[in-house]
Tab-separated table of C-alpha atoms in Angstrom:
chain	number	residue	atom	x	y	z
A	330	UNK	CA	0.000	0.000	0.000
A	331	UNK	CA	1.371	3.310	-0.893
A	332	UNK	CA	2.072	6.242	1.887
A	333	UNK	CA	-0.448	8.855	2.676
A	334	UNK	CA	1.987	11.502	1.030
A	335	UNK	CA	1.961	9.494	-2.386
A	336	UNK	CA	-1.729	9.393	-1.992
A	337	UNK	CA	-2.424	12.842	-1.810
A	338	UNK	CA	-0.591	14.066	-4.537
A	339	UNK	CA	-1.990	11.788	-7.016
A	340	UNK	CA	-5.904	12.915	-6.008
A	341	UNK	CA	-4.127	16.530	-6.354
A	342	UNK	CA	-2.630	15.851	-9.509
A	343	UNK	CA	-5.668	13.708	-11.344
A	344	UNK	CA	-5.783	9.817	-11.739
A	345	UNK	CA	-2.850	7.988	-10.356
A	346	UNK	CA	-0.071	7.421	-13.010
A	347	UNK	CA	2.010	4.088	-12.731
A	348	UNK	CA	5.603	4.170	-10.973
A	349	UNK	CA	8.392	2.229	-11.171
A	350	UNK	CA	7.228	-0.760	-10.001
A	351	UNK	CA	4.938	-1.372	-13.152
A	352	UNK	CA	7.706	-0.323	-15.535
A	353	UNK	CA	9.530	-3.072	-14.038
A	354	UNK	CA	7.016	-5.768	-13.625
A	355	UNK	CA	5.403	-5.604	-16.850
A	356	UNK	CA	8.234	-6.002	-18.929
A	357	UNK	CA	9.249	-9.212	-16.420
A	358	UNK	CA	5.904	-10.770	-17.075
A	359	UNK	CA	5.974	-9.939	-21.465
A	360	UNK	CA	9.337	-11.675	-21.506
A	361	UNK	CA	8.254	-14.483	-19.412
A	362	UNK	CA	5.415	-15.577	-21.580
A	363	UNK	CA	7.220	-14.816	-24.060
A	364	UNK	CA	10.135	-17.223	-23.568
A	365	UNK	CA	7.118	-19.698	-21.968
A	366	UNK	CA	5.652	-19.484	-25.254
A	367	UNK	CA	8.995	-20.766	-27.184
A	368	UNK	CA	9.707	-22.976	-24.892
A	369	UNK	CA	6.574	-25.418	-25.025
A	370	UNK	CA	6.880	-24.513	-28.911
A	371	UNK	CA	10.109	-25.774	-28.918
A	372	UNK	CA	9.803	-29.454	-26.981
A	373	UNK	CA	6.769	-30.106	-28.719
A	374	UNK	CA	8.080	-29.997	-31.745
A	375	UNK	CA	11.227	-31.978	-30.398
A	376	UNK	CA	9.096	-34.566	-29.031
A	377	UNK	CA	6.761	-35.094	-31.825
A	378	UNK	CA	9.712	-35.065	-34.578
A	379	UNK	CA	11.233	-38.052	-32.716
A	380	UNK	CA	7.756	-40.084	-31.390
A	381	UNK	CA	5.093	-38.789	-34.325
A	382	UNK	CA	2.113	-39.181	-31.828
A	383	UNK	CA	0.134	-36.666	-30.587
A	384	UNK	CA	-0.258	-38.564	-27.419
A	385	UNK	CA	3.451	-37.628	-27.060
A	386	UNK	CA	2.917	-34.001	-27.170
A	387	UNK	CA	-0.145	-34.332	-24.953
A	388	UNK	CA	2.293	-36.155	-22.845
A	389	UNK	CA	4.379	-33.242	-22.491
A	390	UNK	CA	1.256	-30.852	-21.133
A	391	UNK	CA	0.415	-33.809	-18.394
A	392	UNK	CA	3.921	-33.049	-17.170
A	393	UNK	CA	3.850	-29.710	-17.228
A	394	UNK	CA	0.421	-29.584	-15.377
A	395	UNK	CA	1.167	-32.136	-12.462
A	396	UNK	CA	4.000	-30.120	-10.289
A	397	UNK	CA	1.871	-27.497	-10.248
A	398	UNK	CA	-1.190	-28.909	-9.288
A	399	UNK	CA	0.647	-30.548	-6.419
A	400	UNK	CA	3.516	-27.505	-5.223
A	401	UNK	CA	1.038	-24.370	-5.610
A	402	UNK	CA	-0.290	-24.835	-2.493
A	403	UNK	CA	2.512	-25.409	-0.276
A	404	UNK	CA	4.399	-23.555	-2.180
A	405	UNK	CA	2.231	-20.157	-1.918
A	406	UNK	CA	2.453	-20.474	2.076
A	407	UNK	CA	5.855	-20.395	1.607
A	408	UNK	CA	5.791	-16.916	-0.637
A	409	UNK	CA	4.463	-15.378	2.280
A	410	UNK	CA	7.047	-16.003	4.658
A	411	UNK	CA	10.009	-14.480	2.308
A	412	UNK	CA	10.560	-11.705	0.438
A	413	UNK	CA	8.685	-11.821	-2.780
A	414	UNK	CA	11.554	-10.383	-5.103
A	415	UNK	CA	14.108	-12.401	-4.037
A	416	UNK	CA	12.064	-15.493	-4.500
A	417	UNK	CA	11.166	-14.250	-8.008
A	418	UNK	CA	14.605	-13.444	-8.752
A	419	UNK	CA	15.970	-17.009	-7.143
A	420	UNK	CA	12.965	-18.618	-9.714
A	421	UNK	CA	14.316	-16.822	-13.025
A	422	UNK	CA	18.014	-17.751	-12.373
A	423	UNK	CA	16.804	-21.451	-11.589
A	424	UNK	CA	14.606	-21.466	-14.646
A	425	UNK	CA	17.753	-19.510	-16.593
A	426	UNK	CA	19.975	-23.085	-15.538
A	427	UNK	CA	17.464	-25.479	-16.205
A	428	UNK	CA	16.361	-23.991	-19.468
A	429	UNK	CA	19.830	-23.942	-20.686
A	430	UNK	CA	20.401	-28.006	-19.784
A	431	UNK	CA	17.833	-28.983	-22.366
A	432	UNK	CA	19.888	-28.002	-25.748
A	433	UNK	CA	23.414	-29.059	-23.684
A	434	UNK	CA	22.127	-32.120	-22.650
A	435	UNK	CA	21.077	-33.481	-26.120
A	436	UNK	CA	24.543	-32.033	-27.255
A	437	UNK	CA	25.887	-34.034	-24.921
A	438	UNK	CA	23.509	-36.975	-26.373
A	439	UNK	CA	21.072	-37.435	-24.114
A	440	UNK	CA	18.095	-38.769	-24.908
A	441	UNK	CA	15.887	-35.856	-26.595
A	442	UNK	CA	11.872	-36.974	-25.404
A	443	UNK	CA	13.409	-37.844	-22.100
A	444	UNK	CA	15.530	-34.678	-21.690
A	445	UNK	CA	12.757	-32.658	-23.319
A	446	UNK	CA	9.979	-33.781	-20.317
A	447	UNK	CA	12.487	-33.832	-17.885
A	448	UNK	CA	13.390	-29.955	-18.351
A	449	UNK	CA	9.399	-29.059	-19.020
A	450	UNK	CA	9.003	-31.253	-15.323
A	451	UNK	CA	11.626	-28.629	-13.570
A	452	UNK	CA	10.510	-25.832	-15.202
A	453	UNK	CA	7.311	-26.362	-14.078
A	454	UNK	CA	8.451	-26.822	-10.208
A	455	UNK	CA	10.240	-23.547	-10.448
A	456	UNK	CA	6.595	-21.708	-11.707
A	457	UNK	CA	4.531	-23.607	-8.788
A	458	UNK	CA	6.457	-21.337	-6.740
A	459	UNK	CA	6.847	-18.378	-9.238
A	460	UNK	CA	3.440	-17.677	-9.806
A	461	UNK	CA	2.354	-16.988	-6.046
A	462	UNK	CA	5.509	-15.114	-5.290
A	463	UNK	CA	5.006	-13.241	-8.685
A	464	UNK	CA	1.187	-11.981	-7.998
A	465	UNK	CA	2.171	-11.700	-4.267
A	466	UNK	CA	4.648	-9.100	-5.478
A	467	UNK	CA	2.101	-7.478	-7.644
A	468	UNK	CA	-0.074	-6.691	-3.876
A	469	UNK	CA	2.837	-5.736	-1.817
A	470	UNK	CA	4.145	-3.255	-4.532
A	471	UNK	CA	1.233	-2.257	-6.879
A	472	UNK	CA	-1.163	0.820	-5.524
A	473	UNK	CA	-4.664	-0.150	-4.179
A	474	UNK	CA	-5.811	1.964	-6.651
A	475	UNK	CA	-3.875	1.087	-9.448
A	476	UNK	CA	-4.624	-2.322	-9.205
A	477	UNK	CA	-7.387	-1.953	-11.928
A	478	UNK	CA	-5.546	-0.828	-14.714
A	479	UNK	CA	-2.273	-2.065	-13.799
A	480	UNK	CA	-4.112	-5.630	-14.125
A	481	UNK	CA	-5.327	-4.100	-18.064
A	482	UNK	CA	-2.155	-3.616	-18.526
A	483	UNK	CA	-0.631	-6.910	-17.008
A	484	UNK	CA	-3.083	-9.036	-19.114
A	485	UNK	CA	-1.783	-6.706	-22.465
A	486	UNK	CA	1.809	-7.957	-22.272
A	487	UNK	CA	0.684	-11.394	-21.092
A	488	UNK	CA	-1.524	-11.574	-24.827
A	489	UNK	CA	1.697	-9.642	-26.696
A	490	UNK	CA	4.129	-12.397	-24.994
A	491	UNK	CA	1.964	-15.175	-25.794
A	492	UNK	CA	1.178	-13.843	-29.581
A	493	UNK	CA	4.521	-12.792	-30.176
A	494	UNK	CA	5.776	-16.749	-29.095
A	495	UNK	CA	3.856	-18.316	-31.944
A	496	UNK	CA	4.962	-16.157	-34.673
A	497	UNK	CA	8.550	-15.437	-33.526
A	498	UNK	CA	9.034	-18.738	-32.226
A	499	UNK	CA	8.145	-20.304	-35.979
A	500	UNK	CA	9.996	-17.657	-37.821
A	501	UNK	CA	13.315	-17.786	-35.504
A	502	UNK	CA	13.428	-22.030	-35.620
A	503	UNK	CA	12.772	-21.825	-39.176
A	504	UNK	CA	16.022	-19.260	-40.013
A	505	UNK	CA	17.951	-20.653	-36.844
A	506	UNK	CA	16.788	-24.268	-36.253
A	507	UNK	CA	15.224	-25.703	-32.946
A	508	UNK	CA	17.963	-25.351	-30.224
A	509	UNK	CA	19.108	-22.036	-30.489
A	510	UNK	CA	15.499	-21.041	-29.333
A	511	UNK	CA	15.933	-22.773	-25.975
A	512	UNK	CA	19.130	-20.430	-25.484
A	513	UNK	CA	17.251	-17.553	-26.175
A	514	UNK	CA	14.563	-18.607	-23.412
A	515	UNK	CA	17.117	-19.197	-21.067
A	516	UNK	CA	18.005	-15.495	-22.081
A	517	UNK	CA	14.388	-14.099	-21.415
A	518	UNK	CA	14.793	-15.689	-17.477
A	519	UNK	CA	17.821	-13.630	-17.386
A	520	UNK	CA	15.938	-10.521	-18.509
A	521	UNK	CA	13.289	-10.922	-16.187
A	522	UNK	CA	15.842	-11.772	-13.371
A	523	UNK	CA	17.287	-8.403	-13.970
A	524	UNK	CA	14.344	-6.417	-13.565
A	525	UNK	CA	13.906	-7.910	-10.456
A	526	UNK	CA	17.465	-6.895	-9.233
A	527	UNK	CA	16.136	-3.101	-10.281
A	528	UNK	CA	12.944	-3.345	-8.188
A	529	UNK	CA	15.219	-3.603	-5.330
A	530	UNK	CA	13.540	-3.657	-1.857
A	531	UNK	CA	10.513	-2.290	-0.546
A	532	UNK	CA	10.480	1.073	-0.022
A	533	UNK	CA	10.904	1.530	3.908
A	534	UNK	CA	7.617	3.638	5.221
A	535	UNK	CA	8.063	5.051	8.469
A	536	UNK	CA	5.796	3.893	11.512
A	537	UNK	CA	3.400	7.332	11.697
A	538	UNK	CA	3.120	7.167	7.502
A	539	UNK	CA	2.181	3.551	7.769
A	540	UNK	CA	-0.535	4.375	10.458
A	541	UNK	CA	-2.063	7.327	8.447
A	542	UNK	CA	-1.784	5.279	5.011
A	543	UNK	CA	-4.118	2.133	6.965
A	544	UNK	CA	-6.755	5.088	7.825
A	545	UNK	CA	-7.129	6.472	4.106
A	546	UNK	CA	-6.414	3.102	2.126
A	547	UNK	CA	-9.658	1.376	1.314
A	548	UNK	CA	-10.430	-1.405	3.349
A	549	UNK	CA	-9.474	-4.929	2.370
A	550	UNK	CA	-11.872	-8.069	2.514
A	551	UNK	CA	-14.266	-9.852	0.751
A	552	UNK	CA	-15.666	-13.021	0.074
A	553	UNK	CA	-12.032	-14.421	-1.562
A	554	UNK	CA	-13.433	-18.331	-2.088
A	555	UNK	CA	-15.967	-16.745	-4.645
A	556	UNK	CA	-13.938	-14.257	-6.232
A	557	UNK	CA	-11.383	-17.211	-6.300
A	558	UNK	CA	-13.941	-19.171	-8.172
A	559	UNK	CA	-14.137	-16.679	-10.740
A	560	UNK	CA	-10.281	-16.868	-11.158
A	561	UNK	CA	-10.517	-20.361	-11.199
A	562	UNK	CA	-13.076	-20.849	-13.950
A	563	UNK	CA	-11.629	-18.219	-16.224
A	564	UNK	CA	-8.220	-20.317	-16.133
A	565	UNK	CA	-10.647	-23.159	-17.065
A	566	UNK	CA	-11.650	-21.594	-20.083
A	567	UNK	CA	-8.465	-21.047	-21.730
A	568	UNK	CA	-6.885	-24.336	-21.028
A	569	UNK	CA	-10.609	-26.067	-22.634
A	570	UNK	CA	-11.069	-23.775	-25.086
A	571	UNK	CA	-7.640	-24.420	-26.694
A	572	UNK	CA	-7.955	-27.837	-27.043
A	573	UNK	CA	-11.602	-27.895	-28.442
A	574	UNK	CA	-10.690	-25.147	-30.903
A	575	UNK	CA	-7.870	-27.325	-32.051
A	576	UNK	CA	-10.574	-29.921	-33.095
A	577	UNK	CA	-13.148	-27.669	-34.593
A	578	UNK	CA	-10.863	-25.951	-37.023
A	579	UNK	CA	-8.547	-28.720	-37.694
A	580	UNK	CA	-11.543	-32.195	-37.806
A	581	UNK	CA	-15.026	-30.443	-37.743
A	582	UNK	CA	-13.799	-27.594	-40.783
A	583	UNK	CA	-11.639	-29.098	-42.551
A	584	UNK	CA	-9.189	-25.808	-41.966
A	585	UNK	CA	-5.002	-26.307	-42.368
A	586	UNK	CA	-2.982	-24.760	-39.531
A	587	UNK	CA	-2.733	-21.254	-41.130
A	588	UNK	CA	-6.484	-20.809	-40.491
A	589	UNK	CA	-5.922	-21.949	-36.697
A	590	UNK	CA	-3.272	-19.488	-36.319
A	591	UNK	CA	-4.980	-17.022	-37.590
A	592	UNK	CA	-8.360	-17.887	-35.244
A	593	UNK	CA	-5.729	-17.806	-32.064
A	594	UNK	CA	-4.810	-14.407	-33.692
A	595	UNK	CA	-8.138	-12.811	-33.613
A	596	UNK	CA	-8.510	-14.014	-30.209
A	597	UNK	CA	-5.586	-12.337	-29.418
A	598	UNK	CA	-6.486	-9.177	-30.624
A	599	UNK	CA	-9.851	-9.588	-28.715
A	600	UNK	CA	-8.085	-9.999	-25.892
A	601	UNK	CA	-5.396	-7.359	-26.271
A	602	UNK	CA	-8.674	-4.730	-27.145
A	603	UNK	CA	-10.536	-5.506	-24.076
A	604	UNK	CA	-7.921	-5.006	-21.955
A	605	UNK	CA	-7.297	-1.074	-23.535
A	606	UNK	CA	-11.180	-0.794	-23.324
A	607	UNK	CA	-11.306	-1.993	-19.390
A	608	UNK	CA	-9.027	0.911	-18.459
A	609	UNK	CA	-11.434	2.997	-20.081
A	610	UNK	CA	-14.358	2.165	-18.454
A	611	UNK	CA	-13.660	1.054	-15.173
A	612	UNK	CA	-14.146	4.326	-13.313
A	613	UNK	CA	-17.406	4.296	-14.467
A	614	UNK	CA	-18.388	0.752	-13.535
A	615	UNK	CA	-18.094	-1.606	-10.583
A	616	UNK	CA	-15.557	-4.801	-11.300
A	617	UNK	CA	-18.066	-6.938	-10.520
A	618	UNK	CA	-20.711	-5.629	-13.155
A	619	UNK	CA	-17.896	-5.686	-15.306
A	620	UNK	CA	-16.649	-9.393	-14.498
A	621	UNK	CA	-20.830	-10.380	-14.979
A	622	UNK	CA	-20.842	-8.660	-18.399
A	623	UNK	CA	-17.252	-10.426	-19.290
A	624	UNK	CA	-18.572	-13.621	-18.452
A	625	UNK	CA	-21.969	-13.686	-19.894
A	626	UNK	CA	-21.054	-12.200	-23.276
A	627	UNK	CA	-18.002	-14.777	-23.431
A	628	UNK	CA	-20.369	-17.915	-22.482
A	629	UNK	CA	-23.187	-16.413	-25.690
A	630	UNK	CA	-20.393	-15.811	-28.354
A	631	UNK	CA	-18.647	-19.526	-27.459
A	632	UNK	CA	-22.204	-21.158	-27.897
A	633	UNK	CA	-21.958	-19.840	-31.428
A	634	UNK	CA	-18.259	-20.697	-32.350
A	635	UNK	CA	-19.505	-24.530	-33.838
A	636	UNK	CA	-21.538	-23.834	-36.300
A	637	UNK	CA	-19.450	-22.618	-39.369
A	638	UNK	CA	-15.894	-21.299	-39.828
A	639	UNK	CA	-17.205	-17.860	-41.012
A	640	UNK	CA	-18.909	-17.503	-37.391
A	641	UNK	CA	-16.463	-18.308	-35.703
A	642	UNK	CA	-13.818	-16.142	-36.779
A	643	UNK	CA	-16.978	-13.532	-36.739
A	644	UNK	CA	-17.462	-14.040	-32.833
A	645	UNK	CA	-13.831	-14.868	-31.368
A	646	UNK	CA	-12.647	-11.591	-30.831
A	647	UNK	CA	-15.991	-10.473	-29.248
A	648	UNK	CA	-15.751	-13.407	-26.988
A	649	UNK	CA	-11.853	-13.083	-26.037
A	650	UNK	CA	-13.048	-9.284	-25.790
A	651	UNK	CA	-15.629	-10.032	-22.887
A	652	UNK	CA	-13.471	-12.770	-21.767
A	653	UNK	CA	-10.887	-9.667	-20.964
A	654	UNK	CA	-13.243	-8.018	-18.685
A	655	UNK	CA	-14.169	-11.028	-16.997
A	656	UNK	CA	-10.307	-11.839	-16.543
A	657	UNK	CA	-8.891	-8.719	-15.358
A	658	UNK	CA	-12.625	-7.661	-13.152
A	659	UNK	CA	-11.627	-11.047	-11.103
A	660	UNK	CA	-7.960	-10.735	-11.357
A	661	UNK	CA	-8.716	-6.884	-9.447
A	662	UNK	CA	-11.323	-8.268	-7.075
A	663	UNK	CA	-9.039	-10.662	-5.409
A	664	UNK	CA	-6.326	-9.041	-5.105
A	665	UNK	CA	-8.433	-5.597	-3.367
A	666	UNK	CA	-9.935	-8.435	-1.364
A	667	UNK	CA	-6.824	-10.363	0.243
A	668	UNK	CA	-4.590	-8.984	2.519
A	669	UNK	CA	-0.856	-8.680	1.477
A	670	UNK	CA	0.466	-11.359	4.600
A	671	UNK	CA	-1.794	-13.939	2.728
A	672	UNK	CA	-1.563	-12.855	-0.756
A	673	UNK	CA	0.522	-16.404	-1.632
A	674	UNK	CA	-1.354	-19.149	0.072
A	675	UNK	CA	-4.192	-17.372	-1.885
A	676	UNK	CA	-2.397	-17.314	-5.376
A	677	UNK	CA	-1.116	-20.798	-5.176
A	678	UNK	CA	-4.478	-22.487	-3.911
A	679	UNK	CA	-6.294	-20.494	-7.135
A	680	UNK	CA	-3.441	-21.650	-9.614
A	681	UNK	CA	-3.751	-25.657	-8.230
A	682	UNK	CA	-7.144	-25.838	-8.372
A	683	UNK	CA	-7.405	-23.902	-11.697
A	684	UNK	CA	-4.929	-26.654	-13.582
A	685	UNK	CA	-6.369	-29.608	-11.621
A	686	UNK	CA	-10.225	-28.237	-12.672
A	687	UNK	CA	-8.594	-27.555	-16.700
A	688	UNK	CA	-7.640	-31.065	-16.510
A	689	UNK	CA	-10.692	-32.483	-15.357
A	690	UNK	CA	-12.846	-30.584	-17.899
A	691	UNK	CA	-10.440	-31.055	-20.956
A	692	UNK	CA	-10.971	-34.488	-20.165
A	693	UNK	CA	-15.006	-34.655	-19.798
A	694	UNK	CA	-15.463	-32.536	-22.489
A	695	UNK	CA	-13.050	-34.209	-25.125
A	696	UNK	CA	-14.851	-37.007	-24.222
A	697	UNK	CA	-17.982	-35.314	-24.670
A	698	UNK	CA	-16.711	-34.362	-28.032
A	699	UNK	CA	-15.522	-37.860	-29.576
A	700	UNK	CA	-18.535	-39.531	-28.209
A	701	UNK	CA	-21.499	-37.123	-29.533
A	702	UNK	CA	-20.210	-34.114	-31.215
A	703	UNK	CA	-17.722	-31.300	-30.764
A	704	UNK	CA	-20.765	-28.320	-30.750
A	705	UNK	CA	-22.026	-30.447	-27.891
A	706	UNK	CA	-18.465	-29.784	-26.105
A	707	UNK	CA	-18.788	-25.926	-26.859
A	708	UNK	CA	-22.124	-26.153	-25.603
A	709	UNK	CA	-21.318	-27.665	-22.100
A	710	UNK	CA	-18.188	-25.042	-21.800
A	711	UNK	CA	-20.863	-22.589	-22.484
A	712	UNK	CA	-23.163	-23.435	-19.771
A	713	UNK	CA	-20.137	-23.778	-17.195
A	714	UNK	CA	-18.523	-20.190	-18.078
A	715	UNK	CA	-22.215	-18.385	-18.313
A	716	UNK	CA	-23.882	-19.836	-14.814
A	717	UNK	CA	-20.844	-20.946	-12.334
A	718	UNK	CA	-19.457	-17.723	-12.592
A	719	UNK	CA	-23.100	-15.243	-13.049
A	720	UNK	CA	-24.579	-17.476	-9.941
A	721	UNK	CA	-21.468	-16.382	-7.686
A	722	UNK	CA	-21.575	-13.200	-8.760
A	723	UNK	CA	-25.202	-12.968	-8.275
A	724	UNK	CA	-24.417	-14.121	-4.389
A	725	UNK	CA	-21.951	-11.094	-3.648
A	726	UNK	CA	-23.689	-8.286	-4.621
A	727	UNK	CA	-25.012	-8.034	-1.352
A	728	UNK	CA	-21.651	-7.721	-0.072
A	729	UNK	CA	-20.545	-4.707	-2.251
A	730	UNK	CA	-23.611	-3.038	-2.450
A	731	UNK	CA	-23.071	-2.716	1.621
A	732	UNK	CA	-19.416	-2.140	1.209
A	733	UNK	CA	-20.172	0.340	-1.267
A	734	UNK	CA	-23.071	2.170	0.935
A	735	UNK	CA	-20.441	1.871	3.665
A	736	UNK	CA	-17.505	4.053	1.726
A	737	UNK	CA	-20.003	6.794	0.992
A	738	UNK	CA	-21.332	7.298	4.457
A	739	UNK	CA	-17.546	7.060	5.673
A	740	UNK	CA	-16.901	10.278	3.051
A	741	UNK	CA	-19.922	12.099	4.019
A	742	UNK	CA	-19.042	11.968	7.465
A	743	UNK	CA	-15.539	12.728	7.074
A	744	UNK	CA	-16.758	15.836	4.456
A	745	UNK	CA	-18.983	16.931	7.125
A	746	UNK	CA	-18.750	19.797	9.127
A	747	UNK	CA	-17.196	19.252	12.768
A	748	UNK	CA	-20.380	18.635	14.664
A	749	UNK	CA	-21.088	16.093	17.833
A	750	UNK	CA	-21.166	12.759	16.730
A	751	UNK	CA	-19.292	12.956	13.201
A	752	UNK	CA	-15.973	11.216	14.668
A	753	UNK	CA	-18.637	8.577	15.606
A	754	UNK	CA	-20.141	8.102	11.757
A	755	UNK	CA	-16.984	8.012	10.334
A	756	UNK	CA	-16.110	5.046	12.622
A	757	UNK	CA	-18.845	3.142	12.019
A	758	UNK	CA	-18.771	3.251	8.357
A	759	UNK	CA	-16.803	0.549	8.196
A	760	UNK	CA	-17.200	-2.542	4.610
A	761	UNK	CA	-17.341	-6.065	6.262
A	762	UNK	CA	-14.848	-8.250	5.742
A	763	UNK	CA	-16.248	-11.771	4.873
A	764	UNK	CA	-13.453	-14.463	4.009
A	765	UNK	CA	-15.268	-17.101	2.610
């Protein structure tokens, strides 16, 4: 949480502007998915050039999935009993290392399937503990009330990263061949581990600054299961709705892989536009009518995706555009919701149960989809993403509409003049704080 004096100046000076801190972490996270992004590129195509399966490649995601299903947890109650920077910075050297023993280790003749699950198996330890320490660094150094469009921006170079994998990961292999690809991931750790050496340390607030930035700072609290939920099933979506759109373009239209790529484009772009949008339009609306709208319009526009190519390239960047609201409305409710000491335990329970749930569903609904028909699948992902995540919603409104009543009768009392009793109202006007 930022000091009262920072505070004050930005309400002086307009909306707050980001600081150093976001310079910093948003580069971190591009280059991340970025590398991420070449990486899996890169040992797929390793693994499938030596085994020709697709069961192979699949495989390769199992492997990826399991450590983190099983480390987030314990992991994320570690991240909040260290600093949050170093443990980042201790991740991206560790990924830098084992990144860099995939290419060397076939060099050195090592078998290239083994070697190539192997190194996706230890990256994937390192990022059960990197992605609670990561968003647990986010809280502790991101602004209350920059959260919102720090997240817009956060989910921007998270698209960019991703987008940018695919089409500079195929252009590089094909000038450079396949290994020199896993150098340069190795190389985007090492960027990322720098700009965690120039975040440097929290910024030491003293005890009276600390005291007077609690009083003014919005209270924190909410009902974090739910909003986890919401987390949780958007997550869900991503890791289903790759797979299925795999079949549908590839089986159900008879497309080649140039039309895929370019359907993953558009969604891209949907993505990427509903982020710039969000920032937009979040002062004027609540994150929670935002997250219902996200969700809603995203579970319609799916429903329509298996009926003909033409509609779905039509509707996939209006439904990656909702699914952006939804995304970053949830992503900014949990975080204003959680409080900083617990920030990782949170984080690492969402990002188990998020994989273990993507697995579970990929699995029902590709079976689902071989068994009766692949609309059928879109149809059930439909139904999950419109009324799991509406019916929570729907059961915390209470809660902010009180909060909300709450922060305007704490104003008005503070605004009013110095009569009996108005220490007393501004007191009382205290949001609830519901944890479950």
């Amino acid at each position: 949480m930022t000091t009262a004096t920072s505070a004050k100046a930005d309400q002086a000076g307009g909306p707050p502007k980001a600081d150093r801190a976001e310079w910093l972490i948003l580069p971190a996270n591009f280059v991340t998915y970025l590398g991420n992004g070449i990486q899996l590129l890169g040992a797929s195509l390793l693994v499938l050039e030596e085994q020709q399966t697709a069961l192979s490649v699949g495989w390769l995601f199992i492997v990826m999935a399991i450590p983190q299903v099983l480390l987030s947890v314990p992991f994320g109650r570690l991240v909040d009993r260290f600093d949050r920077r170093v443990m980042c910075l201790v991740c991206d050297v560790a990924s830098a290392v084992v990144a860099l023993a995939l290419p060397v280790a076939i060099a050195l003749g090592a078998s290239t399937q083994y070697t190539a699950y192997a190194v996706t198996f230890g990256l994937s330890m390192i990022a059960a503990l990197f992605n609670p320490a990561s968003n647990a660094l986010v809280r502790e150094r991101v602004r209350y009330e920059r959260l919102g469009p720090f997240n817009a921006n956060f989910s921007m170079s998270t698209q960019a990263g991703s987008l940018l994998s695919a089409a500079v990961g195929g252009f590089l292999i094909q000038i450079f061949g396949l290994m020199p690809m896993f150098y340069f991931n190795a190389v985007t750790f090492a960027f990322s581990a720098v700009c965690w050496v120039l975040l440097g340390n929290r910024p030491a607030v003293s005890a009276a600054d600390a005291a007077e930035a609690e009083a003014e700072a919005p209270a924190t609290g909410g009902p974090v299961k739910r909003l986890g939920l919401l987390l949780a099933v958007g997550s869900v979506n991503i890791t289903v709705s790759n797979v299925l759109l795999v079949v549908l373009v590839i089986q159900v239209f008879k497309q080649r892989e140039g039309i895929f790529g370019l359907v993953d484009a558009l969604a891209g772009v949907g993505m990427l536009i509903g982020a710039a949008v969000y920032k937009r339009v979040s002062h004027r609306f609540s994150n929670l009518t935002l997250a219902a709208f996200g969700f809603f319009g995203n579970a319609a526009l799916i429903a329509v995706e298996p009926f003909h190519i033409a509609g779905l390239m039509a509707a996939i960047p209006f439904a990656a555009f909702s699914f952006g609201f939804a995304a970053i409305s949830s992503r900014t409710l949990l975080m204003r919701a959680i409080e900083d000491s617990r920030s990782g335990r949170v984080f690492g329970t969402v990002n188990a149960v998020s994989l273990a749930a993507g697995l579970v569903v990929t699995i029902s609904l590709s079976y689902l989809a071989d068994h009766h028909s692949v609309a059928s699948a879109f149809w059930a992902l439909s139904v999950l993403i419109g009324v799991v995540p509406l019916v929570a919603i729907a059961t915390m409104r209470g809660f902010y509409a009180q909060q909300e009543g709450a922060a305007r009768a704490k104003a008005a009392a503070t605004t009013a003049p110095d009569l009996p009793g108005a220490t007393d109202a501004a007191d009382a006007a205290v949001a609830p704080q519901p944890t479950n």
